[in-house]
mmCIF file of C-alpha atoms in Angstrom:
data_model
loop_
_atom_site.group_PDB
_atom_site.id
_atom_site.type_symbol
_atom_site.label_atom_id
_atom_site.label_comp_id
_atom_site.label_asym_id
_atom_site.label_seq_id
_atom_site.Cartn_x
_atom_site.Cartn_y
_atom_site.Cartn_z
ATOM 1 C CA MET A 1 -12.312 -23.325 0.227
ATOM 2 C CA ILE A 2 -12.095 -20.123 2.271
ATOM 3 C CA LYS A 3 -11.502 -20.276 5.991
ATOM 4 C CA LEU A 4 -11.325 -17.396 8.462
ATOM 5 C CA GLU A 5 -9.148 -18.048 11.480
ATOM 6 C CA ARG A 6 -8.288 -15.780 14.390
ATOM 7 C CA ILE A 7 -4.677 -14.633 14.378
ATOM 8 C CA ASP A 8 -2.910 -15.485 17.621
ATOM 9 C CA LEU A 9 -0.820 -12.372 18.151
ATOM 10 C CA LEU A 10 0.812 -13.954 21.201
ATOM 11 C CA ASN A 11 2.269 -16.737 19.040
ATOM 12 C CA SER A 12 5.632 -15.478 17.767
ATOM 13 C CA ASP A 13 5.454 -17.401 14.461
ATOM 14 C CA GLU A 14 1.971 -16.133 13.667
ATOM 15 C CA ARG A 15 2.918 -12.628 14.725
ATOM 16 C CA LYS A 16 5.964 -12.658 12.450
ATOM 17 C CA LEU A 17 3.880 -13.829 9.471
ATOM 18 C CA PHE A 18 1.208 -11.233 10.229
ATOM 19 C CA ASP A 19 3.790 -8.435 10.501
ATOM 20 C CA GLU A 20 5.339 -9.420 7.154
ATOM 21 C CA MET A 21 1.943 -9.521 5.459
ATOM 22 C CA PHE A 22 0.853 -6.257 7.095
ATOM 23 C CA ILE A 23 3.998 -4.497 5.879
ATOM 24 C CA GLY A 24 3.154 -5.645 2.330
ATOM 25 C CA TYR A 25 -0.309 -4.168 2.806
ATOM 26 C CA LEU A 26 1.171 -0.894 4.051
ATOM 27 C CA TYR A 27 3.523 -0.608 1.061
ATOM 28 C CA GLU A 28 0.518 -0.911 -1.241
ATOM 29 C CA THR A 29 -1.777 1.490 0.598
ATOM 30 C CA CYS A 30 0.340 4.221 2.244
ATOM 31 C CA ASP A 31 2.316 7.178 1.016
ATOM 32 C CA LYS A 32 5.970 7.450 2.186
ATOM 33 C CA GLU A 33 5.262 9.624 5.228
ATOM 34 C CA GLU A 34 2.346 7.496 6.397
ATOM 35 C CA LEU A 35 4.297 4.285 5.701
ATOM 36 C CA SER A 36 7.096 5.263 8.054
ATOM 37 C CA GLN A 37 4.655 6.095 10.868
ATOM 38 C CA GLU A 38 2.610 2.907 10.345
ATOM 39 C CA ILE A 39 5.727 0.706 10.453
ATOM 40 C CA ASP A 40 6.876 2.464 13.639
ATOM 41 C CA ASP A 41 3.410 1.821 15.127
ATOM 42 C CA LEU A 42 3.575 -1.847 14.115
ATOM 43 C CA TYR A 43 6.573 -2.339 16.397
ATOM 44 C CA ASN A 44 5.384 -0.074 19.240
ATOM 45 C CA GLU A 45 5.007 -2.282 22.341
ATOM 46 C CA THR A 46 2.315 -0.133 23.945
ATOM 47 C CA LEU A 47 0.176 -0.127 20.786
ATOM 48 C CA ASN A 48 0.719 -3.871 20.350
ATOM 49 C CA ARG A 49 -0.367 -4.554 23.914
ATOM 50 C CA GLN A 50 -3.508 -2.453 23.372
ATOM 51 C CA MET A 51 -4.298 -4.271 20.129
ATOM 52 C CA ILE A 52 -3.935 -7.676 21.787
ATOM 53 C CA GLU A 53 -6.188 -6.558 24.649
ATOM 54 C CA GLN A 54 -8.815 -5.418 22.127
ATOM 55 C CA THR A 55 -8.773 -8.808 20.407
ATOM 56 C CA LEU A 56 -9.300 -10.586 23.734
ATOM 57 C CA ARG A 57 -12.112 -8.488 25.187
ATOM 58 C CA LYS A 58 -15.671 -9.819 25.370
ATOM 59 C CA HIS A 59 -17.526 -6.580 24.556
ATOM 60 C CA ASP A 60 -16.882 -4.548 21.402
ATOM 61 C CA PRO A 61 -14.242 -7.029 20.208
ATOM 62 C CA TYR A 62 -11.619 -6.317 17.596
ATOM 63 C CA PHE A 63 -11.186 -9.211 15.172
ATOM 64 C CA ILE A 64 -7.953 -9.872 13.290
ATOM 65 C CA LEU A 65 -8.421 -12.926 11.096
ATOM 66 C CA TRP A 66 -6.356 -14.908 8.644
ATOM 67 C CA ILE A 67 -7.929 -15.500 5.274
ATOM 68 C CA LYS A 68 -6.880 -18.989 4.262
ATOM 69 C CA SER A 69 -7.589 -20.628 0.922
ATOM 70 C CA ASN A 70 -6.994 -24.363 0.763
ATOM 71 C CA ASN A 71 -4.900 -24.011 3.923
ATOM 72 C CA ILE A 72 -2.670 -21.316 2.349
ATOM 73 C CA TYR A 73 -2.307 -17.993 4.183
ATOM 74 C CA SER A 74 -3.809 -15.723 1.548
ATOM 75 C CA GLY A 75 -4.506 -12.509 3.454
ATOM 76 C CA PHE A 76 -6.057 -11.011 6.537
ATOM 77 C CA ILE A 77 -8.928 -8.818 7.638
ATOM 78 C CA SER A 78 -9.453 -6.761 10.762
ATOM 79 C CA TYR A 79 -12.643 -5.197 12.030
ATOM 80 C CA LEU A 80 -14.180 -3.761 15.159
ATOM 81 C CA TYR A 81 -17.658 -4.785 16.282
ATOM 82 C CA LEU A 82 -19.589 -2.170 18.279
ATOM 83 C CA GLU A 83 -22.341 -4.160 19.953
ATOM 84 C CA ASN A 84 -24.593 -1.285 21.044
ATOM 85 C CA LYS A 85 -24.635 0.123 17.496
ATOM 86 C CA ARG A 86 -24.707 -3.320 15.823
ATOM 87 C CA LEU A 87 -21.956 -1.943 13.603
ATOM 88 C CA CYS A 88 -18.773 -3.481 12.229
ATOM 89 C CA PHE A 89 -16.032 -1.220 10.941
ATOM 90 C CA ILE A 90 -13.571 -2.943 8.619
ATOM 91 C CA ASN A 91 -10.117 -1.472 9.193
ATOM 92 C CA ASN A 92 -7.948 -3.598 6.902
ATOM 93 C CA PHE A 93 -8.693 -6.199 4.233
ATOM 94 C CA TYR A 94 -5.783 -7.636 2.297
ATOM 95 C CA ILE A 95 -5.235 -10.447 -0.159
ATOM 96 C CA ILE A 96 -1.588 -11.136 -1.036
ATOM 97 C CA PRO A 97 -0.759 -10.283 -4.678
ATOM 98 C CA GLU A 98 -0.146 -13.887 -5.811
ATOM 99 C CA GLN A 99 -3.647 -14.884 -4.642
ATOM 100 C CA ARG A 100 -5.517 -12.048 -6.404
ATOM 101 C CA ASN A 101 -7.793 -12.169 -9.445
ATOM 102 C CA LYS A 102 -9.016 -15.658 -8.581
ATOM 103 C CA GLY A 103 -12.251 -14.654 -6.853
ATOM 104 C CA LEU A 104 -10.634 -15.053 -3.449
ATOM 105 C CA GLY A 105 -11.346 -11.482 -2.305
ATOM 106 C CA THR A 106 -15.056 -11.811 -3.046
ATOM 107 C CA ALA A 107 -15.258 -15.244 -1.422
ATOM 108 C CA ALA A 108 -13.355 -13.985 1.624
ATOM 109 C CA TYR A 109 -15.589 -10.923 1.891
ATOM 110 C CA LYS A 110 -18.707 -13.142 1.783
ATOM 111 C CA ALA A 111 -17.275 -15.314 4.575
ATOM 112 C CA VAL A 112 -16.542 -12.192 6.625
ATOM 113 C CA GLU A 113 -20.033 -10.814 6.048
ATOM 114 C CA SER A 114 -21.471 -14.145 7.178
ATOM 115 C CA HIS A 115 -19.393 -13.940 10.375
ATOM 116 C CA ILE A 116 -20.474 -10.350 10.933
ATOM 117 C CA LYS A 117 -24.138 -11.345 10.584
ATOM 118 C CA ARG A 118 -23.692 -14.199 13.085
ATOM 119 C CA ILE A 119 -22.299 -11.882 15.745
ATOM 120 C CA GLY A 120 -25.302 -9.565 15.292
ATOM 121 C CA ALA A 121 -24.188 -6.580 13.201
ATOM 122 C CA SER A 122 -26.656 -4.894 10.882
ATOM 123 C CA VAL A 123 -24.275 -2.363 9.302
ATOM 124 C CA ILE A 124 -20.731 -2.600 7.962
ATOM 125 C CA GLU A 125 -18.655 0.542 7.469
ATOM 126 C CA LEU A 126 -15.220 1.120 5.992
ATOM 127 C CA ASN A 127 -12.926 3.695 4.467
ATOM 128 C CA PRO A 128 -11.785 2.022 1.245
ATOM 129 C CA VAL A 129 -8.292 2.430 -0.131
ATOM 130 C CA LYS A 130 -8.359 3.805 -3.681
ATOM 131 C CA ASN A 131 -7.558 0.554 -5.461
ATOM 132 C CA ALA A 132 -10.381 -1.280 -3.603
ATOM 133 C CA LEU A 133 -13.202 1.198 -4.181
ATOM 134 C CA GLU A 134 -14.743 -0.664 -7.115
ATOM 135 C CA PHE A 135 -14.524 -3.966 -5.218
ATOM 136 C CA TYR A 136 -16.598 -2.567 -2.367
ATOM 137 C CA LYS A 137 -19.120 -0.978 -4.730
ATOM 138 C CA ARG A 138 -19.576 -4.376 -6.454
ATOM 139 C CA ASN A 139 -20.219 -5.865 -3.017
ATOM 140 C CA GLY A 140 -23.024 -3.434 -2.158
ATOM 141 C CA PHE A 141 -21.255 -0.597 -0.343
ATOM 142 C CA VAL A 142 -22.293 3.015 -0.922
ATOM 143 C CA SER A 143 -20.784 6.305 0.165
ATOM 144 C CA THR A 144 -22.660 7.479 3.257
ATOM 145 C CA ARG A 145 -20.687 10.142 5.104
ATOM 146 C CA ILE A 146 -17.425 11.962 5.670
ATOM 147 C CA SER A 147 -15.537 11.113 8.876
ATOM 148 C CA ALA A 148 -14.356 13.741 11.360
ATOM 149 C CA ASN A 149 -10.901 13.677 9.723
ATOM 150 C CA GLY A 150 -12.310 14.109 6.208
ATOM 151 C CA GLU A 151 -12.243 10.490 5.000
ATOM 152 C CA LEU A 152 -15.033 9.107 2.844
ATOM 153 C CA ILE A 153 -16.939 6.351 4.663
ATOM 154 C CA PHE A 154 -18.833 3.661 2.802
ATOM 155 C CA SER A 155 -21.451 1.446 4.397
ATOM 156 C CA LYS A 156 -23.656 -1.497 3.718
ATOM 157 C CA GLN A 157 -26.838 -2.555 5.501
ATOM 158 C CA ILE A 158 -26.938 -6.292 6.110
ATOM 159 C CA VAL A 159 -29.964 -8.379 6.911
ATOM 160 C CA VAL A 160 -29.458 -10.342 10.106
#
């Protein structure tokens, strides 16, 4: 059974687990130069304070959620919900290696999409990492535009 649960970034134990899992994600998705900068950012107090504030705000919230399978921490997902655009932008979606190829990613994505529908979004956007491109295509995402910094953006219309 898949469960999504908000990560309490103010809880030191949860924060430590999240940081460890996020570093694993970064090692899989970043080149060496980007990896160094991302790890520096992870421990930047100003950026951390801003991220916590974003997760606590009422309007245009930023969600950082655990993905738990049978009460095991199996990954995380983060996304921003822009209320006036009814748009969610998925920033990071990660399943730990030992939990992959069991259908967990698809089940977790479906749970996330259900949550996104409940909060009122009608569109989901993301910039997929290379090794996840086929996953997103299988889940209904199509290439829709190029971002201002040249990244390919995929989107999916969802029925609310």
